[in-house]
CSV table of C-alpha atoms in Angstrom, one decimal:
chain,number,residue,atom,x,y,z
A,21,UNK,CA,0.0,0.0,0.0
A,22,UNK,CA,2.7,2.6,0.6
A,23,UNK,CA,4.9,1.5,-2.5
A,24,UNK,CA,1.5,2.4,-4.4
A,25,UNK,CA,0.9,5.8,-2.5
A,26,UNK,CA,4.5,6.4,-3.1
A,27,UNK,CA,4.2,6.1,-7.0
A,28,UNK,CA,1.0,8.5,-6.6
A,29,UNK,CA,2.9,10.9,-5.0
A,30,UNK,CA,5.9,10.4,-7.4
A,31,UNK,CA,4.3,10.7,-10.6
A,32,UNK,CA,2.1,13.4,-9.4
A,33,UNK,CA,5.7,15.7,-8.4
A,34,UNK,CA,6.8,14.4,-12.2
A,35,UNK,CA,3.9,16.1,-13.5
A,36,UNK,CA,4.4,18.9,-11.4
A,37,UNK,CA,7.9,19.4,-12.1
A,38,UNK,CA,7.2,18.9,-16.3
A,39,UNK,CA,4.4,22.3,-15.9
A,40,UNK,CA,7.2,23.7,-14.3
A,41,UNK,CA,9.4,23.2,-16.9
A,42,UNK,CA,7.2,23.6,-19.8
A,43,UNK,CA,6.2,27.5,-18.0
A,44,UNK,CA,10.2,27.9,-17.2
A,45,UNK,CA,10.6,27.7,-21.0
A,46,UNK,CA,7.6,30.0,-21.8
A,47,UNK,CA,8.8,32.2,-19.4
A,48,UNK,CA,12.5,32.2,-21.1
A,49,UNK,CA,11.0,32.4,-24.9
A,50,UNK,CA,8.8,35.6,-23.4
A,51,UNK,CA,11.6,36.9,-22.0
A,52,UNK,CA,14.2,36.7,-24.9
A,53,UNK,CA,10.9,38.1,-26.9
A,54,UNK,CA,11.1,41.0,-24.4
A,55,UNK,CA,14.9,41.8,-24.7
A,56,UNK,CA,14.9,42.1,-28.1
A,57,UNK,CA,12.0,44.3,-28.4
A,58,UNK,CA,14.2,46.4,-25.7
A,59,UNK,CA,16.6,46.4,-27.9
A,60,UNK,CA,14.7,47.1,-31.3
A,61,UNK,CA,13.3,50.1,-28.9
A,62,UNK,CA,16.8,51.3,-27.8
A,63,UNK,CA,18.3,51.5,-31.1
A,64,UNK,CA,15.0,53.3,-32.1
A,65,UNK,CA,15.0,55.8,-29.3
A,66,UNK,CA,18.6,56.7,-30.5
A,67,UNK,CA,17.7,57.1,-33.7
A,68,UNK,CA,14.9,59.1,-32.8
A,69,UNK,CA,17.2,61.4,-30.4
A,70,UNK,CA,19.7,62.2,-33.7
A,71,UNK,CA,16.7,63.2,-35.5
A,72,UNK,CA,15.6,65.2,-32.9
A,73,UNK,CA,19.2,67.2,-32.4
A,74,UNK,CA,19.0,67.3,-36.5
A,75,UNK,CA,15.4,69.1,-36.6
A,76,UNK,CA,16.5,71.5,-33.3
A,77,UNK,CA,19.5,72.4,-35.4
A,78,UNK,CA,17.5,73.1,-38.8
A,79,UNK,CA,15.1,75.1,-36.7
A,80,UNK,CA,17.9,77.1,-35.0
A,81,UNK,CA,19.1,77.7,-38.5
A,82,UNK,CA,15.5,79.0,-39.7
A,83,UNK,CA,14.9,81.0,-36.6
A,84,UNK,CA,18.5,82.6,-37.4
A,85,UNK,CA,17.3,83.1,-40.8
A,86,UNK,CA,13.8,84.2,-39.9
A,87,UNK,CA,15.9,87.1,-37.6
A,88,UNK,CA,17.8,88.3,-40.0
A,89,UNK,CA,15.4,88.3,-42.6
A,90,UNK,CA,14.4,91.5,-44.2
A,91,UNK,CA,11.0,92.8,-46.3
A,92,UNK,CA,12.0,95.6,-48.5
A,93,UNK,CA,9.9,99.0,-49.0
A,94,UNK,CA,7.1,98.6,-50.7
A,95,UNK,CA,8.5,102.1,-52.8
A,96,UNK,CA,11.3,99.9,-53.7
A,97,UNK,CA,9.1,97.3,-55.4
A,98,UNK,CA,6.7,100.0,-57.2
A,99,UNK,CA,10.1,101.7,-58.9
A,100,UNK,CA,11.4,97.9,-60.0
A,101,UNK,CA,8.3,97.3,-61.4
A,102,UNK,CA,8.2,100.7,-63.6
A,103,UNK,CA,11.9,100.4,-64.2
A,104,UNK,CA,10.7,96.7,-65.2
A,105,UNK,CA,7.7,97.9,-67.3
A,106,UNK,CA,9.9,100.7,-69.2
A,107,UNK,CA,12.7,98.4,-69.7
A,108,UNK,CA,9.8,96.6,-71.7
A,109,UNK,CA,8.9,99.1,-73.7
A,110,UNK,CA,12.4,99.8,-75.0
A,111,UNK,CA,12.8,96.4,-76.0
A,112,UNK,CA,9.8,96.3,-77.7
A,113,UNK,CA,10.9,100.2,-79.4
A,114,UNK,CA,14.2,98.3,-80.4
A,115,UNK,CA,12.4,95.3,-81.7
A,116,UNK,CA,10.4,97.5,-84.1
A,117,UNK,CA,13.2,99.3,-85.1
A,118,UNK,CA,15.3,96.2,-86.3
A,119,UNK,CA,12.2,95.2,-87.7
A,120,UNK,CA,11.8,98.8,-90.0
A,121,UNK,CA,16.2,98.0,-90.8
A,122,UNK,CA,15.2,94.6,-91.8
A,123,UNK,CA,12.6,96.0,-94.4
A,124,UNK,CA,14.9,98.4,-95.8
A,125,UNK,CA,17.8,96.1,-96.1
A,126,UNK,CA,15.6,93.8,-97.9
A,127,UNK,CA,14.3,96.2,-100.3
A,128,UNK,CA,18.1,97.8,-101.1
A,129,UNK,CA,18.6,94.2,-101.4
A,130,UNK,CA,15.9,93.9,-104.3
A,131,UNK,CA,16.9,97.1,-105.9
A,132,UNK,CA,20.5,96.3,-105.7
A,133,UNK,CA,19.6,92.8,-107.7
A,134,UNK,CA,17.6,94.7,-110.1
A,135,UNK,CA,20.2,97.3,-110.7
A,136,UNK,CA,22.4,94.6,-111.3
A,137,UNK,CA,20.7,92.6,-113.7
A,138,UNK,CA,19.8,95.7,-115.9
A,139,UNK,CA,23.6,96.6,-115.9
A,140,UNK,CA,24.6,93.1,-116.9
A,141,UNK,CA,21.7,93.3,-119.5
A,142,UNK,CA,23.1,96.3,-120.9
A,143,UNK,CA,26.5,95.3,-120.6
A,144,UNK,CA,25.2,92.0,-122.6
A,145,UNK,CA,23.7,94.7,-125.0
A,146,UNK,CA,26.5,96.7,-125.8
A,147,UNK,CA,28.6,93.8,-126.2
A,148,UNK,CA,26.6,92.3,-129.0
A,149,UNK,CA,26.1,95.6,-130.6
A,150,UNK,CA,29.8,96.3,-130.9
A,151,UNK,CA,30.9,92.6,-132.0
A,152,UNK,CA,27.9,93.4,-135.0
A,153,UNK,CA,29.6,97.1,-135.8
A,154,UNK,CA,33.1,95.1,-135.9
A,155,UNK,CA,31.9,92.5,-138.4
């Protein structure tokens, strides 16, 4: 009777000790789990702590900029705009005026190659005229 009560008791501690186990290594796989997602999240937060000393040293930068930064007088504008609007206008004067050259060089051009051909007619002309007073 006690051998019996002894197995009892025996496999019942073997069962006992196997949960035990079987948790210990669930426990161990849950914690590995958790130190690498402490680790994931350290790398992350130094990551995010360079980024943040980056965007604090881009917003220094703007502020300085933002300081410094000057909005000329309206006056100023107005007189760019008419020295703008007037530097326009000559261009376009100058334009027309090349244009007007352009006409006259053409026609010179034209009377210059009718001039031309008449003198080479009458040159053609008097040619023939003196070889038929010759012969």
């Amino acid at each position: 009777l006690s051998s019996g009560k002894t197995m009892l008791i025996l496999n019942s501690y073997k069962q006992r000790v196997q949960r035990l186990v079987s948790e210990s290594k669930k426990l161990q796989e849950d914690l590995e789990g958790r130190k690498d997602l402490l680790d994931k999240i350290n790398i992350e937060t130094e990551l995010v702590i360079e980024e943040k000393q980056k965007a604090e040293i881009a917003n220094q930068v703007a502020r300085h900029k933002l300081e410094d930064y000057h909005v000329p007088d309206v006056m100023d504008y107005v007189k760019e705009r008419a020295s703008h609007h007037e530097l326009l206008k000559r261009v376009h004067i100058w334009e027309r005026k090349l244009e007007i050259v352009e006409m006259t060089l053409h026609t010179y051009q034209q009377t210059w190659k009718q001039l031309s051909k008449q003198t080479q007619h009458l040159q053609v002309k008097g040619t023939s005229s003196a070889y038929t007073l010759y012969t």
